CSV table of C-alpha atoms in Angstrom, one decimal:
chain,number,residue,atom,x,y,z
A,1,MET,CA,-62.7,16.3,-4.4
A,2,GLU,CA,-61.2,13.0,-5.5
A,3,VAL,CA,-59.4,14.7,-8.3
A,4,LEU,CA,-57.9,17.1,-5.9
A,5,ILE,CA,-56.8,14.3,-3.5
A,6,ILE,CA,-55.2,12.4,-6.4
A,7,PHE,CA,-53.4,15.6,-7.6
A,8,VAL,CA,-52.0,16.2,-4.1
A,9,GLU,CA,-50.9,12.6,-3.9
A,10,PHE,CA,-49.1,13.0,-7.2
A,11,LEU,CA,-47.4,16.2,-6.0
A,12,ILE,CA,-46.3,14.5,-2.8
A,13,ILE,CA,-45.0,11.4,-4.6
A,14,GLY,CA,-43.3,13.6,-7.2
A,15,GLY,CA,-41.7,15.7,-4.5
A,16,LEU,CA,-40.4,12.6,-2.7
A,17,ILE,CA,-39.0,11.1,-5.9
A,18,TRP,CA,-37.2,14.5,-6.6
A,19,TYR,CA,-35.9,14.6,-3.0
A,20,ILE,CA,-34.6,11.0,-3.1
A,21,LYS,CA,-33.0,11.6,-6.5
A,22,LYS,CA,-31.2,14.7,-5.3
A,23,ARG,CA,-30.2,13.1,-2.0
A,24,ASN,CA,-28.7,10.1,-3.9
A,25,GLU,CA,-26.8,12.4,-6.2
A,26,HIS,CA,-25.5,14.3,-3.2
A,27,ASP,CA,-24.5,11.0,-1.5
A,28,ALA,CA,-22.8,9.7,-4.6
A,29,SER,CA,-20.9,13.0,-4.9
A,30,LEU,CA,-19.7,12.7,-1.3
A,31,ILE,CA,-18.6,9.1,-1.8
A,32,ALA,CA,-16.7,10.1,-5.0
A,33,GLN,CA,-15.0,12.9,-3.2
A,34,LYS,CA,-14.0,10.6,-0.3
A,35,ILE,CA,-12.6,8.0,-2.7
A,36,GLU,CA,-10.6,10.6,-4.6
A,37,SER,CA,-9.3,12.0,-1.3
A,38,GLY,CA,-8.4,8.5,-0.1
A,39,GLN,CA,-6.4,7.8,-3.2
A,40,LYS,CA,-4.5,11.1,-2.7
A,41,ILE,CA,-3.8,10.2,0.9
A,42,LYS,CA,-2.5,6.7,-0.2
A,43,ARG,CA,-0.3,8.2,-2.9
A,44,THR,CA,1.1,10.7,-0.4
A,45,MET,CA,1.8,7.9,2.1
A,46,ALA,CA,3.6,5.9,-0.7
A,47,MET,CA,5.8,8.9,-1.4
A,48,GLY,CA,6.5,9.2,2.4
A,49,LEU,CA,7.5,5.5,2.5
A,50,ALA,CA,10.0,6.0,-0.4
A,51,TYR,CA,11.5,8.9,1.5
A,52,ARG,CA,11.5,7.2,4.9
A,53,PHE,CA,13.4,4.1,3.6
A,54,ASN,CA,15.8,6.1,1.5
A,55,PHE,CA,16.6,8.8,4.0
A,56,PRO,CA,19.7,10.8,2.9
A,57,VAL,CA,22.9,9.5,4.4
A,58,ILE,CA,26.1,11.4,4.9
A,59,LYS,CA,29.7,10.3,5.8
A,60,ASN,CA,31.9,12.1,8.3
A,61,ASP,CA,35.7,12.4,8.1
A,62,ASN,CA,36.1,8.9,9.6
A,63,ASN,CA,33.9,7.5,6.8
A,64,GLU,CA,31.2,6.7,9.3
A,65,ARG,CA,27.7,6.9,7.9
A,66,PHE,CA,24.9,9.0,9.5
A,67,PHE,CA,21.4,10.0,8.5
A,68,GLU,CA,21.3,13.6,7.2
A,69,LYS,CA,20.3,16.1,10.0
A,70,SER,CA,16.5,16.8,10.0
A,71,THR,CA,13.6,17.0,12.3
A,72,GLU,CA,13.3,14.2,14.8
A,73,LEU,CA,9.6,13.9,13.7
A,74,PHE,CA,10.7,12.0,10.5
A,75,LEU,CA,11.3,8.3,10.5
A,76,LYS,CA,14.8,7.5,9.0
A,77,GLU,CA,15.4,4.0,7.8
A,78,THR,CA,17.2,2.0,5.2
A,79,GLN,CA,16.3,-0.2,2.2
A,80,TYR,CA,17.1,-3.3,4.4
A,81,GLU,CA,14.6,-2.1,7.0
A,82,PHE,CA,12.1,-1.7,4.2
A,83,GLU,CA,12.5,-5.4,3.3
A,84,LYS,CA,11.5,-6.3,6.9
A,85,PHE,CA,8.6,-3.8,6.9
A,86,VAL,CA,7.1,-5.3,3.7
A,87,SER,CA,7.8,-8.9,4.8
A,88,ASP,CA,5.8,-8.3,8.0
A,89,ILE,CA,2.9,-6.8,6.1
A,90,MET,CA,2.7,-9.7,3.7
A,91,ALA,CA,2.7,-12.3,6.5
A,92,LYS,CA,-0.1,-10.3,8.3
A,93,ARG,CA,-2.2,-10.0,5.2
A,94,PHE,CA,-1.9,-13.5,3.7
A,95,GLY,CA,-1.0,-15.5,6.8
A,96,GLY,CA,1.9,-17.8,7.2
A,97,THR,CA,5.5,-16.8,8.2
A,98,SER,CA,8.0,-14.7,6.4
A,99,PHE,CA,11.6,-13.7,6.9
A,100,THR,CA,14.1,-11.5,5.1
A,101,THR,CA,17.1,-13.0,3.3
A,102,VAL,CA,20.8,-12.1,3.7
A,103,LYS,CA,21.7,-8.6,2.6
A,104,THR,CA,24.1,-9.8,-0.1
A,105,GLY,CA,24.0,-12.8,-2.4
A,106,ASP,CA,20.3,-13.2,-2.2
A,107,PHE,CA,20.0,-13.4,-6.0
A,108,GLY,CA,17.2,-10.9,-6.1
A,109,VAL,CA,15.0,-12.4,-3.3
A,110,ASP,CA,14.5,-10.0,-0.4
A,111,PHE,CA,12.1,-12.1,1.6
A,112,GLU,CA,10.6,-15.5,1.7
A,113,HIS,CA,7.0,-16.0,2.6
A,114,ASN,CA,5.7,-19.5,3.5
A,115,ARG,CA,1.9,-19.5,3.1
A,116,GLU,CA,-0.6,-22.3,3.3
A,117,GLU,CA,-0.4,-22.8,-0.5
A,118,GLY,CA,3.4,-22.9,-0.5
A,119,LEU,CA,6.5,-20.8,-0.8
A,120,TYR,CA,6.3,-17.2,-2.2
A,121,LEU,CA,9.4,-15.1,-3.0
A,122,GLY,CA,9.5,-11.4,-2.8
A,123,GLN,CA,11.6,-8.5,-4.0
A,124,VAL,CA,11.0,-5.0,-2.7
A,125,LYS,CA,12.1,-1.5,-3.9
A,126,ALA,CA,11.6,1.7,-2.0
A,127,TYR,CA,11.9,3.7,-5.2
A,128,LYS,CA,10.5,7.0,-6.5
A,129,ASN,CA,10.8,5.9,-10.2
A,130,ASP,CA,8.7,3.2,-11.9
A,131,LEU,CA,10.1,-0.3,-12.0
A,132,GLY,CA,10.9,-2.1,-15.2
A,133,TYR,CA,10.8,-5.9,-15.9
A,134,GLN,CA,14.2,-6.8,-14.4
A,135,PRO,CA,13.0,-7.4,-10.8
A,136,ILE,CA,10.2,-9.5,-12.1
A,137,ALA,CA,12.6,-11.6,-14.2
A,138,LEU,CA,14.8,-12.2,-11.1
A,139,VAL,CA,11.9,-13.3,-8.9
A,140,HIS,CA,10.6,-15.6,-11.7
A,141,SER,CA,14.0,-17.2,-12.2
A,142,ASN,CA,14.2,-17.9,-8.4
A,143,MET,CA,10.6,-19.2,-8.4
A,144,ILE,CA,11.6,-21.8,-11.0
A,145,LYS,CA,14.9,-22.7,-9.2
A,146,ARG,CA,13.2,-23.0,-5.8
A,147,ASN,CA,9.9,-24.5,-7.1
A,148,ALA,CA,8.0,-21.7,-5.4
A,149,LYS,CA,4.2,-21.3,-5.7
A,150,GLY,CA,4.4,-17.6,-6.5
A,151,GLY,CA,6.1,-14.3,-6.0
A,152,TYR,CA,5.8,-10.6,-5.4
A,153,VAL,CA,7.5,-7.5,-6.6
A,154,ILE,CA,6.7,-4.6,-4.3
A,155,THR,CA,7.5,-1.0,-4.7
A,156,THR,CA,6.6,2.4,-3.3
A,157,SER,CA,6.3,3.7,-6.9
A,158,ASP,CA,4.6,2.0,-9.9
A,159,PHE,CA,5.5,-0.4,-12.7
A,160,THR,CA,6.2,0.4,-16.4
A,161,ALA,CA,3.8,-0.9,-19.0
A,162,SER,CA,6.5,-3.3,-20.2
A,163,ALA,CA,6.9,-4.6,-16.6
A,164,ARG,CA,3.2,-5.3,-16.3
A,165,SER,CA,3.2,-7.0,-19.7
A,166,TYR,CA,6.2,-9.1,-18.7
A,167,ALA,CA,4.6,-10.3,-15.5
A,168,ARG,CA,1.4,-11.6,-17.1
A,169,GLY,CA,1.0,-15.3,-16.5
A,170,LEU,CA,4.0,-15.7,-14.2
A,171,ASN,CA,2.1,-15.9,-10.9
A,172,ILE,CA,3.9,-12.8,-9.6
A,173,GLU,CA,1.8,-10.2,-7.9
A,174,LEU,CA,2.9,-6.6,-8.7
A,175,ILE,CA,2.2,-4.4,-5.8
A,176,ASP,CA,2.6,-0.7,-6.3
A,177,GLY,CA,2.9,2.1,-3.7
A,178,VAL,CA,-0.9,2.6,-3.4
A,179,ASP,CA,-1.5,-1.2,-3.0
A,180,LEU,CA,1.3,-1.4,-0.4
A,181,VAL,CA,-0.2,1.4,1.6
A,182,THR,CA,-3.6,-0.3,1.4
A,183,TYR,CA,-2.2,-3.6,2.6
A,184,TRP,CA,-0.3,-1.7,5.4
A,185,LEU,CA,-3.5,0.1,6.6
A,186,GLU,CA,-5.5,-3.2,6.4
A,187,THR,CA,-3.0,-5.0,8.6
A,188,MET,CA,-2.5,-2.3,11.2
A,189,ASP,CA,-3.6,-2.9,14.8
A,190,LEU,CA,-6.1,-0.1,15.0
A,191,LYS,CA,-6.7,-0.4,18.8
A,192,VAL,CA,-6.3,3.0,20.5
A,193,TYR,CA,-4.6,3.1,23.9
A,194,VAL,CA,-6.1,5.7,26.2
A,195,PRO,CA,-4.0,6.2,29.4
A,196,ILE,CA,-5.9,6.2,32.7
A,197,ASN,CA,-7.4,9.6,33.6
A,198,GLU,CA,-7.3,10.7,30.0
A,199,THR,CA,-10.0,10.9,27.4
A,200,ILE,CA,-10.0,11.1,23.7
C-alpha cells in the first residue's frame, strides 16, 4: 500500500513538473512574440515619423509652398517642427529645459538641453537613410567650443557602423528611430479623457 501511495505521489509530482515546464515554455513564447511585435510597431512608428516630418511639399505658380494633397488623417510637418518635437521629448525624459536654436547659422546644433548635469547639445534628422559620422563630428565640435557636458544625435532611421565607431568615447548619445519612439512613448501623458455620459 505504501509503495502504491509513493508511486501515485511521484506521478502527481511528475505531472506537476511537466505542466509547469510546458506552461513556462508557453509563457516564454508569448513574451517573445510580444517583444517581436513591439519592435515591429516601434520600427513602423519610426518610419511614420520620418514621413510625417518630411511630408512632400509642392509649389504653386506664385512660388508658394504647400503640403502635397493627401488625407486629412495624416500629420504633415517640417524638419523644423521635428526639432521641437525631439527637444520636448528629451526635456521630458531627462528633466531640465530645452529649446530649439535658430533655423540657419546654428552650426549643426538643432536644440540645447540644460540638464542638472550641465548643457547638452543635440542634432536631429528625420531621415529614411542611415546617418554617417558627419552630424556626430558637428555636435562634438560644438560641445568643445561651448564646453558642453554631452550631446545627442537623433534620427528616425539608424546609424552606419562608422558613425557608431566614431561616436565612441565622445559622450554623444546616438538615438535611432526605435530608441526615439521608445522615449516618445515613455514620456507621453497616458491619461485617457472620457467625456461625461460616455464610456470606454
